[in-house]
Amino acid sequence: MILRSNSARITGLVIGLGIAAALFLSSNVYGYTDTSWSTFIAAYLSFDGTNAHVIIRDIRLPRAIIACIVGGALAVAGTLMQALTRNPMASPGVLGINAGAGFFIVVGFSVLSMTSQLEFMWLSLLGAAVAAVGVYFIASVGHEGITPLKLTLAGVTLSALFTSFTAAILVSNESVLDNIFLWMAGSVEGRKLEAILPVFPFFLAGTICALFLGPAMNVISVGEDVARGLGQNTLRLKIIALVVIVLLAGSSVAIAGPIGFVGLVIPHLVRGIVGIDYRWVIPYSVVAGASLLLAADIAARFIAYPKEVPVGVMTAIIGAPFFLYLARKEYVAK
């Protein structure tokens, strides 16, 4: 833990917000089309309809906003999951919630011909909820109850199952594949501001609820028996936290596809900075998650220049080695 006093944590949070703001502005300036900071300012103060101004206002701004809210939402969802399950490898991607939400959207798009963002939103929330309950049920089978290892295995298994079903649907309906391929890879490219409006209330509600869950997460993260002994209604807390996780992860998948590893990496980095007090871990996760996805999206524009790669590829490049590190650390610890 680097920041030990509350004043240091407040200062760190302000610095983090400054970094996120700098990345947000950089996301508006840098890309395939060569623009400058003066062009960015002119796009808002003296808009003249040129391609550069249109790109900044209509393409890069929505992209930066989506990267910001999706990164923060996935990071908070992962933080809550790791606290609830006391599993350091828990995240919406690892435990199959992203895959479940993605499968339901693909079914809705290819089988039921649904195309609106609001329909995707509800399908994604339903898929995320089904996956979360399914993983919890599978992991609870057996005399020893839920263990971190069983939870991880159940999540990975269910994630593979949903991914296989999704691939089967797409293979049998190739005309759908072109329309949905970029979304499946996890991308914030090409979304309009209008696409954000239907899902933004879900992000906002989930994030605000999560910020109020900090004290309760501190108690339950120590252990369920301890939490019950201190008078905490653990069942009610789990249900509330599960709803918040589904809101955050489901709405993220609906607008940007199944982006992985943000919810896995960020909680570990944040706990290394501010410790295990979830009153600080959760707000820090919002800022750090947004910064990570903004930085990954900027890097995705240049790593294979002049082509762009989906931001989900960039988060996988960062997150996959981190997952292996965590798995090895857990193995050595046991």
PDB file of N, CA and C in Angstrom, residues 1-6 8-9 218 267-281 284 329:
ATOM      1  N   MET A   1       0.847  -1.188   0.000  1.00  0.00           N
ATOM      2  CA  MET A   1       0.000   0.000   0.000  1.00  0.00           C
ATOM      3  C   MET A   1       0.888   1.245   0.000  1.00  0.00           C
ATOM      4  N   ILE A   2       0.641   2.129  -0.970  1.00  0.00           N
ATOM      5  CA  ILE A   2       1.477   3.320  -1.105  1.00  0.00           C
ATOM      6  C   ILE A   2       0.889   4.499  -0.332  1.00  0.00           C
ATOM      7  N   LEU A   3      -0.424   4.698  -0.459  1.00  0.00           N
ATOM      8  CA  LEU A   3      -1.075   5.853   0.171  1.00  0.00           C
ATOM      9  C   LEU A   3      -1.743   5.402   1.475  1.00  0.00           C
ATOM     10  N   ARG A   4      -1.269   5.877   2.606  1.00  0.00           N
ATOM     11  CA  ARG A   4      -1.754   5.369   3.892  1.00  0.00           C
ATOM     12  C   ARG A   4      -2.716   6.332   4.589  1.00  0.00           C
ATOM     13  N   SER A   5      -2.538   7.619   4.435  1.00  0.00           N
ATOM     14  CA  SER A   5      -3.428   8.571   5.120  1.00  0.00           C
ATOM     15  C   SER A   5      -4.553   9.002   4.182  1.00  0.00           C
ATOM     16  N   ASN A   6      -5.653   9.464   4.787  1.00  0.00           N
ATOM     17  CA  ASN A   6      -6.779   9.911   3.963  1.00  0.00           C
ATOM     18  C   ASN A   6      -6.416  11.117   3.100  1.00  0.00           C
ATOM     19  N   ALA A   8      -3.517  11.754   1.793  1.00  0.00           N
ATOM     20  CA  ALA A   8      -2.739  11.256   0.656  1.00  0.00           C
ATOM     21  C   ALA A   8      -3.665  10.581  -0.367  1.00  0.00           C
ATOM     22  N   ARG A   9      -4.691   9.871   0.126  1.00  0.00           N
ATOM     23  CA  ARG A   9      -5.619   9.213  -0.805  1.00  0.00           C
ATOM     24  C   ARG A   9      -6.459  10.229  -1.579  1.00  0.00           C
ATOM     25  N   ASN A 218     -16.241  -3.895   2.984  1.00  0.00           N
ATOM     26  CA  ASN A 218     -15.146  -4.057   3.950  1.00  0.00           C
ATOM     27  C   ASN A 218     -15.423  -5.202   4.913  1.00  0.00           C
ATOM     28  N   PRO A 267      -8.667  -3.839  -9.907  1.00  0.00           N
ATOM     29  CA  PRO A 267      -8.784  -3.975  -8.438  1.00  0.00           C
ATOM     30  C   PRO A 267      -7.452  -4.289  -7.759  1.00  0.00           C
ATOM     31  N   HIS A 268      -6.604  -5.079  -8.392  1.00  0.00           N
ATOM     32  CA  HIS A 268      -5.297  -5.412  -7.800  1.00  0.00           C
ATOM     33  C   HIS A 268      -4.387  -4.190  -7.759  1.00  0.00           C
ATOM     34  N   LEU A 269      -4.371  -3.435  -8.856  1.00  0.00           N
ATOM     35  CA  LEU A 269      -3.544  -2.225  -8.888  1.00  0.00           C
ATOM     36  C   LEU A 269      -4.008  -1.227  -7.836  1.00  0.00           C
ATOM     37  N   VAL A 270      -5.325  -1.060  -7.731  1.00  0.00           N
ATOM     38  CA  VAL A 270      -5.867  -0.070  -6.792  1.00  0.00           C
ATOM     39  C   VAL A 270      -5.601  -0.487  -5.343  1.00  0.00           C
ATOM     40  N   ARG A 271      -5.794  -1.765  -5.036  1.00  0.00           N
ATOM     41  CA  ARG A 271      -5.513  -2.210  -3.654  1.00  0.00           C
ATOM     42  C   ARG A 271      -4.039  -2.043  -3.317  1.00  0.00           C
ATOM     43  N   GLY A 272      -3.169  -2.165  -4.324  1.00  0.00           N
ATOM     44  CA  GLY A 272      -1.747  -1.927  -4.085  1.00  0.00           C
ATOM     45  C   GLY A 272      -1.447  -0.469  -3.775  1.00  0.00           C
ATOM     46  N   ILE A 273      -2.333   0.433  -4.207  1.00  0.00           N
ATOM     47  CA  ILE A 273      -2.109   1.872  -3.982  1.00  0.00           C
ATOM     48  C   ILE A 273      -2.773   2.352  -2.695  1.00  0.00           C
ATOM     49  N   VAL A 274      -4.043   1.965  -2.479  1.00  0.00           N
ATOM     50  CA  VAL A 274      -4.789   2.529  -1.337  1.00  0.00           C
ATOM     51  C   VAL A 274      -5.122   1.508  -0.250  1.00  0.00           C
ATOM     52  N   GLY A 275      -4.734   0.240  -0.451  1.00  0.00           N
ATOM     53  CA  GLY A 275      -5.043  -0.762   0.569  1.00  0.00           C
ATOM     54  C   GLY A 275      -6.383  -1.431   0.320  1.00  0.00           C
ATOM     55  N   ILE A 276      -6.937  -2.074   1.347  1.00  0.00           N
ATOM     56  CA  ILE A 276      -8.139  -2.896   1.164  1.00  0.00           C
ATOM     57  C   ILE A 276      -9.414  -2.228   1.666  1.00  0.00           C
ATOM     58  N   ASP A 277      -9.357  -0.944   1.958  1.00  0.00           N
ATOM     59  CA  ASP A 277     -10.556  -0.220   2.377  1.00  0.00           C
ATOM     60  C   ASP A 277     -11.397   0.087   1.147  1.00  0.00           C
ATOM     61  N   TYR A 278     -12.545  -0.597   1.008  1.00  0.00           N
ATOM     62  CA  TYR A 278     -13.349  -0.465  -0.207  1.00  0.00           C
ATOM     63  C   TYR A 278     -14.043   0.885  -0.320  1.00  0.00           C
ATOM     64  N   ARG A 279     -14.050   1.676   0.752  1.00  0.00           N
ATOM     65  CA  ARG A 279     -14.565   3.048   0.620  1.00  0.00           C
ATOM     66  C   ARG A 279     -13.655   3.859  -0.309  1.00  0.00           C
ATOM     67  N   TRP A 280     -12.383   3.455  -0.395  1.00  0.00           N
ATOM     68  CA  TRP A 280     -11.445   4.092  -1.315  1.00  0.00           C
ATOM     69  C   TRP A 280     -11.230   3.266  -2.577  1.00  0.00           C
ATOM     70  N   VAL A 281     -11.253   1.943  -2.432  1.00  0.00           N
ATOM     71  CA  VAL A 281     -10.963   1.082  -3.590  1.00  0.00           C
ATOM     72  C   VAL A 281     -11.987   1.314  -4.715  1.00  0.00           C
ATOM     73  N   TYR A 284     -11.533   4.768  -6.547  1.00  0.00           N
ATOM     74  CA  TYR A 284     -10.277   4.679  -7.294  1.00  0.00           C
ATOM     75  C   TYR A 284     -10.438   3.767  -8.512  1.00  0.00           C
ATOM     76  N   LYS A 329       0.758 -17.088  -8.664  1.00  0.00           N
ATOM     77  CA  LYS A 329       0.881 -16.598  -7.292  1.00  0.00           C
ATOM     78  C   LYS A 329      -0.016 -17.409  -6.343  1.00  0.00           C
TER      79      LYS A 329
END
